[in-house]
Amino acid sequence: MPDAWTVNGAEYAVLRLLGKGKGGYSYLVTDGASQYVLKQIHHEPCEYYTFGDKLQSELRDYETLRKLGIPMPRLLAADIPQERILKEYIAGPTVAELLKAGRPEPGWLAQVHAMCRLLYPAGLNIDYYPTNFVPCAGVLYYIDYECNAYEEQWDFVHWGAQYWRGAEQKENG
């Protein structure tokens, strides 16, 4: 893991690797004053997903979801030649981490369903896996920018909900 990355000439010290997804590696970085997420696009093969231009897809999907009103971290910068994006850091554990620790919060499912009411009429799904969501100050943030054409088999009820079982039990008492 590198000690630092640059985005458009500005240097950010790497604090830790946050994770690896289909499209890139995400790092928690700092400029000395604030913390951010830096995503470095990778070109490793993914046997279950076909990509075009990953960076342009990230940027396009961000703008699409932003316009719909999906709560997400703000995109702060894009370094096209280096295939990097810098985004706001939403501090806190992911929903997956909280579910694993037996700490689901009431209201999560209502917020996901509210997102679905924005997404489905627009013909879209997001990646509903709980690692892609961070609750912060009562708001559930979708921390990935990925969205895809709506297909019922990949919507929240038919795919994503199975991974949110602990949250469902908490909300239904």
Backbone as JSON, one array per atom type, in Angstrom:
{
  "sequence": "MPDAWTVNGAEYAVLRLLGKGKGGYSYLVTDGASQYVLKQIHHEPCEYYTFGDKLQSELRDYETLRKLGIPMPRLLAADIPQERILKEYIAGPTVAELLKAGRPEPGWLAQVHAMCRLLYPAGLNIDYYPTNFVPCAGVLYYIDYECNAYEEQWDFVHWGAQYWRGAEQKENG",
  "N": [[0.85, -1.17, 0.0], [0.6, 2.18, -0.87], [2.19, 5.09, 0.65], [1.15, 7.56, 0.16], [-1.14, 9.28, -2.02], [-1.83, 11.14, -5.01], [-4.15, 13.59, -6.12], [-5.08, 15.34, -8.78], [-2.7, 16.76, -8.48], [-2.63, 17.45, -5.77], [-1.54, 16.22, -2.66], [-2.28, 13.37, -0.66], [-2.11, 11.75, 2.39], [-2.06, 8.3, 3.08], [-4.19, 6.68, 5.28], [-5.45, 4.25, 5.8], [-6.46, 1.2, 4.15], [-9.7, 0.99, 2.99], [-11.3, -0.77, 1.58], [-11.85, -3.13, -1.12], [-13.45, -3.08, -4.17], [-15.52, -4.05, -7.0], [-14.71, -2.24, -8.89], [-12.54, -0.75, -7.92], [-9.99, 0.25, -5.5], [-10.54, 1.51, -2.28], [-9.41, 4.05, -0.19], [-8.84, 5.46, 3.03], [-7.89, 8.69, 3.41], [-5.86, 11.61, 4.14], [-5.44, 15.17, 4.13], [-4.11, 16.39, 6.05], [-5.73, 18.13, 7.35], [-8.4, 17.32, 7.02], [-10.33, 14.28, 6.56], [-10.75, 11.97, 3.85], [-12.16, 9.92, 1.24], [-10.35, 8.15, -1.06], [-10.59, 6.82, -4.16], [-9.08, 4.46, -6.12], [-9.21, 3.45, -9.32], [-9.26, 0.14, -10.55], [-8.17, -2.43, -12.86], [-8.68, -5.09, -12.68], [-9.87, -8.35, -13.47], [-13.36, -9.28, -13.3], [-15.43, -11.83, -12.8], [-18.23, -11.9, -12.8], [-19.25, -9.51, -13.75], [-19.43, -7.01, -16.23], [-17.45, -4.44, -17.5], [-17.3, -1.09, -18.79], [-15.82, 1.91, -19.35], [-14.6, 2.45, -16.35], [-14.09, 4.68, -14.65], [-15.48, 6.8, -15.89], [-18.02, 5.71, -15.71], [-18.38, 5.74, -12.9], [-18.42, 8.52, -12.45], [-20.62, 9.32, -14.01], [-22.67, 7.77, -12.85], [-22.64, 8.81, -10.24], [-23.56, 11.43, -10.7], [-26.12, 10.9, -11.71], [-27.38, 9.6, -9.5], [-27.13, 11.61, -7.57], [-28.77, 13.63, -8.62], [-31.21, 12.36, -8.33], [-31.52, 12.43, -5.62], [-30.4, 10.63, -3.8], [-28.94, 9.89, -0.72], [-25.57, 10.43, -0.43], [-21.93, 10.39, -0.2], [-20.3, 13.44, -1.01], [-18.87, 14.05, -4.2], [-15.68, 15.17, -4.58], [-13.41, 15.59, -6.16], [-12.03, 14.64, -9.33], [-9.53, 12.83, -10.86], [-8.74, 12.38, -13.86], [-6.63, 11.38, -15.66], [-5.16, 9.73, -13.88], [-7.06, 8.02, -13.01], [-8.6, 8.34, -10.58], [-10.75, 9.13, -7.85], [-11.87, 11.53, -5.48], [-13.64, 11.65, -2.56], [-16.08, 12.78, -0.17], [-15.72, 11.76, 3.21], [-17.7, 9.64, 5.0], [-17.99, 9.16, 8.2], [-17.79, 6.26, 10.27], [-18.99, 2.92, 11.08], [-19.89, 0.44, 8.59], [-23.16, -0.68, 7.5], [-23.04, -3.44, 7.24], [-21.0, -4.12, 9.07], [-22.19, -3.28, 11.45], [-24.48, -4.91, 11.53], [-23.26, -7.42, 11.75], [-22.17, -7.14, 14.28], [-24.44, -7.25, 15.72], [-25.94, -4.94, 16.01], [-28.2, -3.53, 14.71], [-30.0, -0.67, 13.47], [-33.07, 1.0, 14.09], [-35.1, 2.19, 11.45], [-33.39, 2.0, 9.29], [-34.31, 0.28, 7.19], [-36.59, 1.61, 6.32], [-35.4, 3.87, 5.25], [-33.9, 2.76, 3.15], [-36.0, 1.78, 1.59], [-37.17, 4.22, 0.93], [-35.18, 5.22, -0.74], [-35.45, 3.36, -2.8], [-37.94, 4.11, -3.78], [-37.27, 6.36, -5.16], [-35.41, 5.4, -6.98], [-36.55, 3.21, -8.52], [-38.72, 4.26, -10.21], [-37.09, 5.7, -11.92], [-35.91, 3.73, -13.3], [-33.78, 2.28, -12.16], [-31.39, 0.4, -10.19], [-29.4, 0.11, -7.22], [-26.34, -1.02, -5.67], [-27.26, -3.01, -3.26], [-25.94, -4.25, -1.19], [-24.95, -4.51, 2.22], [-22.37, -3.48, 2.91], [-22.11, -1.22, 1.48], [-23.35, 0.9, 2.68], [-23.53, 3.46, 5.12], [-24.56, 4.49, 8.24], [-25.08, 7.72, 9.55], [-25.5, 10.23, 11.84], [-28.28, 9.8, 11.88], [-28.93, 9.54, 9.2], [-28.94, 7.39, 6.44], [-26.38, 6.62, 4.4], [-25.55, 5.94, 1.04], [-22.64, 4.74, 0.1], [-21.29, 4.0, -2.16], [-21.03, 4.67, -5.66], [-22.23, 3.3, -7.64], [-24.74, 2.44, -9.99], [-27.3, 0.67, -11.73], [-29.22, -0.47, -14.58], [-32.64, -1.06, -13.87], [-33.56, -4.24, -12.75], [-35.76, -6.68, -11.77], [-34.84, -8.99, -10.37], [-32.56, -8.06, -9.12], [-33.35, -6.07, -7.43], [-34.13, -4.39, -4.27], [-35.95, -5.91, -2.66], [-35.92, -8.48, -3.86], [-33.23, -9.21, -3.91], [-31.27, -7.63, -2.33], [-32.43, -7.43, 0.3], [-32.1, -9.84, 1.67], [-29.61, -9.7, 2.82], [-29.91, -7.92, 4.83], [-31.14, -8.9, 7.06], [-30.88, -8.77, 9.95], [-31.53, -6.11, 10.45], [-34.17, -6.06, 9.65], [-35.4, -7.72, 11.56], [-35.01, -6.15, 13.84], [-36.57, -3.89, 13.28], [-39.1, -4.96, 13.11], [-39.56, -5.78, 15.64]],
  "CA": [[0.0, 0.0, 0.0], [1.42, 3.39, -0.9], [2.08, 6.01, 1.8], [0.39, 8.74, -0.26], [-1.67, 9.35, -3.39], [-2.14, 12.5, -5.42], [-5.34, 13.82, -6.93], [-4.91, 16.63, -9.45], [-1.52, 17.44, -7.95], [-2.69, 17.58, -4.31], [-1.12, 14.96, -2.03], [-3.07, 12.87, 0.47], [-1.47, 10.64, 3.1], [-2.94, 7.14, 3.24], [-4.36, 6.24, 6.66], [-5.71, 2.8, 5.75], [-7.3, 0.67, 3.07], [-11.08, 0.78, 3.43], [-11.83, -1.96, 0.93], [-11.7, -3.33, -2.55], [-14.69, -3.42, -4.84], [-15.41, -4.5, -8.39], [-14.11, -1.22, -9.73], [-11.35, -0.08, -7.42], [-9.59, 0.2, -4.1], [-10.88, 2.74, -1.56], [-8.49, 4.34, 0.91], [-9.06, 6.62, 3.88], [-6.71, 9.55, 3.25], [-5.96, 12.93, 4.78], [-4.58, 16.25, 3.67], [-3.61, 16.97, 7.28], [-6.81, 18.89, 7.98], [-9.63, 16.54, 6.96], [-10.22, 12.93, 6.01], [-11.48, 11.77, 2.62], [-12.01, 8.62, 0.61], [-9.75, 8.19, -2.38], [-10.81, 5.55, -4.87], [-8.2, 4.21, -7.26], [-9.82, 2.47, -10.22], [-8.38, -0.96, -10.97], [-8.61, -3.12, -14.07], [-8.65, -6.52, -12.42], [-11.09, -8.98, -14.01], [-14.47, -9.64, -12.41], [-16.11, -12.84, -13.61], [-19.69, -11.75, -12.83], [-19.63, -8.15, -14.09], [-18.73, -6.48, -17.39], [-17.23, -3.01, -17.36], [-16.81, -0.24, -19.86], [-14.89, 2.85, -18.72], [-15.01, 2.45, -14.94], [-14.08, 6.03, -14.08], [-16.61, 7.55, -16.45], [-19.24, 5.13, -15.11], [-18.49, 6.28, -11.54], [-18.8, 9.93, -12.52], [-21.98, 9.38, -14.55], [-23.58, 7.23, -11.84], [-22.72, 9.79, -9.16], [-24.44, 12.54, -11.11], [-27.48, 10.36, -11.8], [-27.91, 9.37, -8.15], [-27.2, 12.92, -6.91], [-29.97, 14.3, -9.13], [-32.39, 11.68, -7.77], [-31.6, 12.72, -4.2], [-29.91, 9.54, -2.97], [-27.9, 10.38, 0.2], [-24.25, 9.89, -0.77], [-20.83, 11.32, 0.03], [-20.07, 14.34, -2.14], [-17.7, 13.89, -5.05], [-14.89, 16.38, -4.4], [-12.46, 15.77, -7.27], [-11.75, 13.5, -10.2], [-8.25, 12.91, -11.56], [-9.02, 11.51, -15.0], [-5.47, 10.62, -16.14], [-4.73, 8.71, -12.91], [-8.24, 7.23, -12.69], [-8.85, 8.46, -9.14], [-11.74, 10.09, -7.39], [-11.79, 11.91, -4.09], [-14.98, 11.96, -2.09], [-16.32, 13.03, 1.24], [-15.68, 10.57, 4.07], [-18.79, 9.5, 5.95], [-17.36, 8.4, 9.29], [-18.58, 5.27, 10.98], [-19.01, 1.56, 10.54], [-20.89, 0.13, 7.57], [-24.3, -1.47, 7.95], [-22.59, -4.83, 7.36], [-20.27, -4.24, 10.34], [-23.14, -3.13, 12.55], [-25.31, -6.12, 11.56], [-22.42, -8.49, 12.27], [-22.01, -6.89, 15.71], [-25.76, -7.33, 16.36], [-26.36, -3.58, 16.34], [-28.99, -2.85, 13.68], [-30.7, 0.53, 13.93], [-34.4, 1.19, 13.5], [-35.16, 3.23, 10.44], [-32.58, 1.7, 8.11], [-35.1, -0.27, 6.08], [-37.45, 2.69, 5.8], [-34.56, 4.74, 4.41], [-33.6, 2.03, 1.9], [-37.23, 1.78, 0.78], [-37.32, 5.58, 0.39], [-34.27, 5.28, -1.88], [-36.06, 2.57, -3.87], [-39.04, 4.89, -4.37], [-36.63, 7.3, -6.09], [-34.67, 4.65, -7.99], [-37.34, 2.35, -9.42], [-39.35, 5.01, -11.3], [-36.03, 6.14, -12.84], [-35.41, 2.53, -13.96], [-32.46, 1.99, -11.63], [-31.04, -0.28, -8.95], [-28.06, 0.33, -6.71], [-25.81, -2.24, -5.06], [-27.88, -2.97, -1.94], [-25.17, -4.99, -0.18], [-24.79, -3.63, 3.4], [-21.07, -2.8, 3.0], [-22.21, 0.02, 0.71], [-24.17, 1.87, 3.42], [-23.02, 3.91, 6.41], [-25.46, 5.42, 8.92], [-24.38, 8.82, 10.22], [-26.4, 11.29, 12.31], [-29.65, 9.47, 11.53], [-29.09, 9.41, 7.76], [-28.28, 6.23, 5.85], [-25.69, 7.04, 3.19], [-25.07, 4.97, 0.06], [-21.28, 5.24, -0.07], [-20.83, 3.62, -3.49], [-21.73, 5.48, -6.67], [-22.71, 2.4, -8.69], [-26.15, 2.15, -10.24], [-27.51, -0.14, -12.93], [-30.6, -0.53, -15.06], [-33.49, -1.85, -12.98], [-33.99, -5.6, -13.03], [-36.42, -7.12, -10.55], [-34.04, -9.97, -9.62], [-31.5, -7.37, -8.4], [-33.87, -4.97, -6.62], [-33.9, -4.6, -2.85], [-36.79, -6.99, -2.14], [-35.55, -9.78, -4.42], [-31.82, -9.53, -3.73], [-30.59, -6.95, -1.23], [-33.03, -7.6, 1.63], [-31.59, -11.04, 2.34], [-28.4, -9.35, 3.56], [-30.29, -6.95, 5.85], [-32.04, -9.61, 7.97], [-30.82, -8.26, 11.31], [-32.24, -4.83, 10.49], [-35.58, -6.37, 9.54], [-35.84, -8.22, 12.86], [-35.01, -5.03, 14.78], [-37.68, -2.99, 12.97], [-40.37, -5.65, 13.35], [-39.63, -6.08, 17.08]],
  "C": [[0.9, 1.24, 0.0], [1.21, 4.25, 0.36], [1.22, 7.21, 1.47], [-0.09, 8.56, -1.7], [-1.83, 10.83, -3.72], [-3.43, 12.49, -6.22], [-5.22, 15.24, -7.48], [-3.79, 17.45, -8.83], [-1.51, 17.62, -6.44], [-2.37, 16.22, -3.69], [-1.97, 14.65, -0.8], [-2.35, 11.69, 1.08], [-2.49, 9.52, 3.29], [-2.97, 6.75, 4.72], [-4.61, 4.74, 6.73], [-6.52, 2.46, 4.51], [-8.69, 0.45, 3.65], [-11.67, -0.48, 2.81], [-11.57, -1.98, -0.55], [-13.05, -3.74, -3.11], [-14.44, -3.88, -6.26], [-14.61, -3.52, -9.24], [-12.84, -0.58, -9.21], [-11.08, -0.34, -5.96], [-9.94, 1.54, -3.46], [-9.99, 2.87, -0.34], [-9.02, 5.52, 1.73], [-7.78, 7.43, 3.82], [-6.94, 10.87, 3.97], [-5.04, 13.91, 4.09], [-3.95, 16.96, 4.86], [-4.66, 17.75, 8.04], [-8.1, 18.08, 8.07], [-9.35, 15.16, 6.41], [-11.15, 12.81, 4.81], [-11.38, 10.3, 2.23], [-11.44, 8.84, -0.78], [-9.97, 6.82, -3.0], [-9.9, 5.5, -6.08], [-8.84, 3.11, -8.1], [-8.79, 1.38, -10.53], [-8.98, -1.63, -12.2], [-8.48, -4.62, -13.91], [-9.94, -7.14, -12.95], [-12.1, -9.3, -12.91], [-15.36, -10.58, -13.21], [-17.62, -12.65, -13.7], [-20.16, -10.36, -13.26], [-18.79, -7.68, -15.26], [-18.65, -4.96, -17.27], [-16.94, -2.37, -18.71], [-15.71, 0.61, -19.23], [-15.33, 3.04, -17.27], [-15.07, 3.85, -14.35], [-15.26, 6.84, -14.6], [-17.94, 7.02, -15.92], [-19.46, 5.67, -13.71], [-19.01, 7.72, -11.57], [-20.25, 10.09, -13.01], [-22.99, 8.89, -13.51], [-23.73, 8.18, -10.66], [-23.71, 10.89, -9.51], [-25.9, 12.09, -11.2], [-28.11, 10.21, -10.42], [-28.05, 10.68, -7.36], [-28.48, 13.65, -7.32], [-31.24, 13.68, -8.59], [-32.57, 11.98, -6.29], [-31.2, 11.58, -3.29], [-28.84, 10.1, -2.03], [-26.58, 9.66, -0.06], [-23.17, 10.87, -0.32], [-20.62, 12.17, -1.22], [-18.79, 13.97, -2.9], [-16.94, 15.21, -4.99], [-13.93, 16.65, -5.56], [-12.36, 14.47, -8.06], [-10.44, 13.78, -10.92], [-8.34, 11.89, -12.7], [-7.78, 10.72, -15.44], [-5.03, 9.5, -15.19], [-5.87, 7.79, -12.48], [-8.51, 7.17, -11.19], [-9.99, 9.43, -8.9], [-11.52, 10.33, -5.91], [-13.2, 12.27, -3.65], [-15.0, 12.18, -0.59], [-16.27, 11.72, 2.01], [-16.85, 10.64, 5.04], [-18.27, 8.58, 7.05], [-18.33, 7.42, 9.92], [-18.53, 3.92, 10.33], [-20.09, 1.4, 9.47], [-22.06, -0.62, 8.21], [-23.89, -2.92, 8.13], [-21.87, -5.05, 8.69], [-21.22, -4.17, 11.53], [-24.06, -4.35, 12.66], [-24.52, -7.28, 12.16], [-22.24, -8.37, 13.78], [-23.35, -6.95, 16.46], [-26.31, -5.97, 16.75], [-27.12, -2.9, 15.21], [-29.72, -1.65, 14.29], [-32.08, 0.61, 13.29], [-34.34, 2.33, 12.49], [-34.34, 2.94, 9.2], [-33.43, 1.26, 6.93], [-36.02, 0.78, 5.49], [-36.65, 3.61, 4.88], [-34.17, 4.05, 3.1], [-34.82, 2.03, 1.01], [-37.5, 3.16, 0.2], [-36.4, 5.77, -0.81], [-34.88, 4.53, -3.07], [-37.19, 3.33, -4.55], [-38.51, 5.97, -5.31], [-36.01, 6.56, -7.27], [-35.57, 3.94, -9.0], [-38.06, 3.13, -10.52], [-38.34, 5.53, -12.34], [-35.42, 4.95, -13.58], [-34.05, 2.09, -13.48], [-32.48, 1.11, -10.39], [-29.68, 0.23, -8.52], [-27.57, -0.99, -6.15], [-26.23, -2.23, -3.58], [-27.11, -3.72, -0.86], [-24.82, -4.06, 0.98], [-23.42, -2.98, 3.58], [-21.1, -1.45, 2.29], [-23.02, 1.11, 1.41], [-23.53, 2.18, 4.76], [-24.07, 4.83, 7.03], [-24.64, 6.48, 9.65], [-25.4, 9.9, 10.56], [-27.84, 11.06, 11.84], [-29.92, 9.31, 10.04], [-28.31, 8.19, 7.29], [-27.69, 6.67, 4.51], [-25.31, 5.84, 2.34], [-23.68, 5.45, -0.33], [-20.63, 4.82, -1.38], [-21.53, 4.55, -4.47], [-22.36, 4.6, -7.75], [-24.23, 2.37, -8.76], [-26.24, 1.43, -11.58], [-28.96, -0.06, -13.35], [-31.4, -1.47, -14.15], [-33.76, -3.23, -13.57], [-34.55, -6.12, -11.72], [-35.56, -8.08, -9.72], [-32.94, -9.31, -8.8], [-32.02, -6.2, -7.57], [-33.73, -5.32, -5.13], [-34.68, -5.8, -2.32], [-36.31, -8.36, -2.59], [-34.08, -10.15, -4.22], [-31.24, -8.93, -2.45], [-31.12, -7.28, 0.16], [-32.49, -8.81, 2.38], [-30.36, -10.74, 3.19], [-28.66, -8.37, 4.71], [-31.16, -7.59, 6.93], [-32.03, -9.1, 9.41], [-31.58, -6.95, 11.47], [-33.75, -5.07, 10.45], [-36.14, -6.86, 10.89], [-35.95, -7.09, 13.87], [-36.24, -4.15, 14.55], [-39.04, -3.64, 13.24], [-40.54, -6.11, 14.79], [-39.49, -7.53, 17.35]]
}
